[in-house]
Tab-separated table of C-alpha atoms in Angstrom:
chain	number	residue	atom	x	y	z
A	1	SER	CA	156.975	-104.520	200.549
A	2	SER	CA	156.466	-108.338	198.321
A	3	GLY	CA	154.338	-106.866	195.819
A	4	ILE	CA	151.070	-108.839	197.529
A	5	ASN	CA	150.605	-106.394	200.888
A	6	ALA	CA	151.032	-102.859	200.344
A	7	GLU	CA	151.430	-100.348	203.466
A	8	TYR	CA	150.001	-97.448	204.257
A	9	GLY	CA	151.648	-94.619	205.899
A	10	GLY	CA	154.018	-97.149	207.873
A	11	VAL	CA	151.222	-98.453	210.456
A	12	VAL	CA	149.238	-100.973	208.577
A	13	SER	CA	150.370	-103.906	205.918
A	14	VAL	CA	147.256	-104.709	204.103
A	15	PRO	CA	146.790	-107.332	200.959
A	16	ARG	CA	146.652	-104.913	198.164
A	17	LEU	CA	142.966	-107.187	196.765
A	18	TRP	CA	141.904	-105.807	199.945
A	19	ALA	CA	143.021	-102.547	199.365
A	20	LEU	CA	141.389	-102.578	195.527
A	21	LEU	CA	138.604	-104.443	197.086
A	22	LEU	CA	137.888	-101.183	199.884
A	23	LEU	CA	138.484	-98.436	196.653
A	24	ASN	CA	135.830	-100.186	194.486
A	25	LEU	CA	133.613	-99.981	197.114
A	26	ALA	CA	133.743	-96.739	198.326
A	27	LEU	CA	134.134	-95.814	194.023
A	28	GLN	CA	130.466	-98.130	193.839
A	29	ASN	CA	129.229	-95.842	196.581
A	30	ALA	CA	129.573	-92.545	195.204
A	31	GLY	CA	128.422	-93.434	191.614
A	32	LEU	CA	125.152	-94.480	193.159
A	33	ARG	CA	125.203	-91.077	195.386
A	34	GLY	CA	125.278	-89.857	192.186
A	35	ILE	CA	122.762	-91.994	190.751
A	36	TYR	CA	120.432	-90.798	193.688
A	37	TRP	CA	121.215	-87.178	193.863
A	38	LEU	CA	120.443	-87.591	189.831
A	39	LEU	CA	117.341	-89.125	190.017
A	40	THR	CA	116.296	-85.941	192.684
A	41	GLU	CA	116.780	-83.142	190.143
A	42	TRP	CA	116.422	-84.941	186.465
A	43	SER	CA	113.303	-87.546	185.000
A	44	SER	CA	114.066	-90.879	185.234
A	45	LEU	CA	114.284	-91.353	181.620
A	46	ALA	CA	117.510	-88.907	181.747
A	47	VAL	CA	119.058	-90.932	184.289
A	48	SER	CA	118.697	-93.630	182.150
A	49	MET	CA	120.151	-92.249	179.486
A	50	VAL	CA	122.807	-90.783	181.149
A	51	THR	CA	123.664	-94.819	182.961
A	52	THR	CA	122.992	-96.397	179.526
A	53	VAL	CA	125.719	-93.688	177.685
A	54	ARG	CA	128.024	-94.449	181.217
A	55	LYS	CA	128.209	-98.059	180.726
A	56	PHE	CA	129.176	-97.259	176.849
A	57	ILE	CA	131.725	-95.644	177.738
A	58	SER	CA	133.034	-98.059	180.489
A	59	LEU	CA	133.018	-100.905	177.449
A	60	LEU	CA	134.829	-98.933	175.441
A	61	LEU	CA	137.546	-98.155	177.976
A	62	SER	CA	137.461	-102.178	178.345
A	63	ILE	CA	138.555	-102.935	174.720
A	64	TYR	CA	140.629	-99.978	174.326
A	65	LEU	CA	142.557	-101.295	178.336
A	66	PHE	CA	142.757	-105.127	177.623
A	67	ASN	CA	143.036	-105.353	173.996
A	68	ASN	CA	139.995	-106.721	172.999
A	69	PRO	CA	138.649	-107.454	169.849
A	70	PHE	CA	135.820	-105.192	168.994
A	71	THR	CA	133.186	-107.362	167.143
A	72	PRO	CA	130.933	-106.464	164.959
A	73	SER	CA	128.066	-106.624	167.845
A	74	HIS	CA	130.200	-104.155	169.477
A	75	TRP	CA	129.704	-102.101	166.205
A	76	VAL	CA	126.108	-102.604	165.783
A	77	GLY	CA	125.785	-101.698	170.279
A	78	SER	CA	127.772	-98.717	169.458
A	79	VAL	CA	124.984	-97.432	167.020
A	80	LEU	CA	122.054	-98.539	168.890
A	81	VAL	CA	123.565	-96.496	171.588
A	82	LEU	CA	124.681	-93.157	169.720
A	83	VAL	CA	121.022	-92.867	167.417
A	84	GLY	CA	119.363	-93.395	170.675
A	85	SER	CA	121.265	-91.230	172.786
A	86	GLY	CA	121.303	-89.272	169.681
A	87	LEU	CA	117.219	-89.254	169.146
A	88	PHE	CA	116.848	-88.566	173.264
A	89	SER	CA	118.448	-85.229	173.303
A	90	LEU	CA	116.518	-83.909	170.017
A	91	PRO	CA	113.801	-81.059	171.190
A	92	GLU	CA	110.093	-82.838	172.107
A	93	GLU	CA	108.019	-80.846	169.946
A	94	LYS	CA	105.143	-78.838	171.864
A	95	LYS	CA	101.513	-80.135	171.576
A	96	GLU	CA	99.132	-77.362	170.360
A	97	GLU	CA	96.443	-77.529	173.407
A	98	LYS	CA	92.768	-77.783	171.168
A	99	THR	CA	90.207	-74.811	172.968
A	100	GLU	CA	86.431	-75.830	172.204
């Protein structure tokens, strides 16, 4: 194999980029199915928080894996995400119903 093509089970030779593209599509599909399932079980606000934190974690992994600098903008964004997630996780105060 030249490194450009990958053989799967000795049956088919697929260019490596096509294989990676198909893997990406499968993972994107699984992610969307997960989000749609979450929407049936949780509130849309909770799902929004889950996707925000997921994107934040993806950003941190990207910075770590590709040795990118962590700029002051990243720090500000990190603080905002963590504070927002923390505030979201606080229990809600129950409002007392007025009786007349």
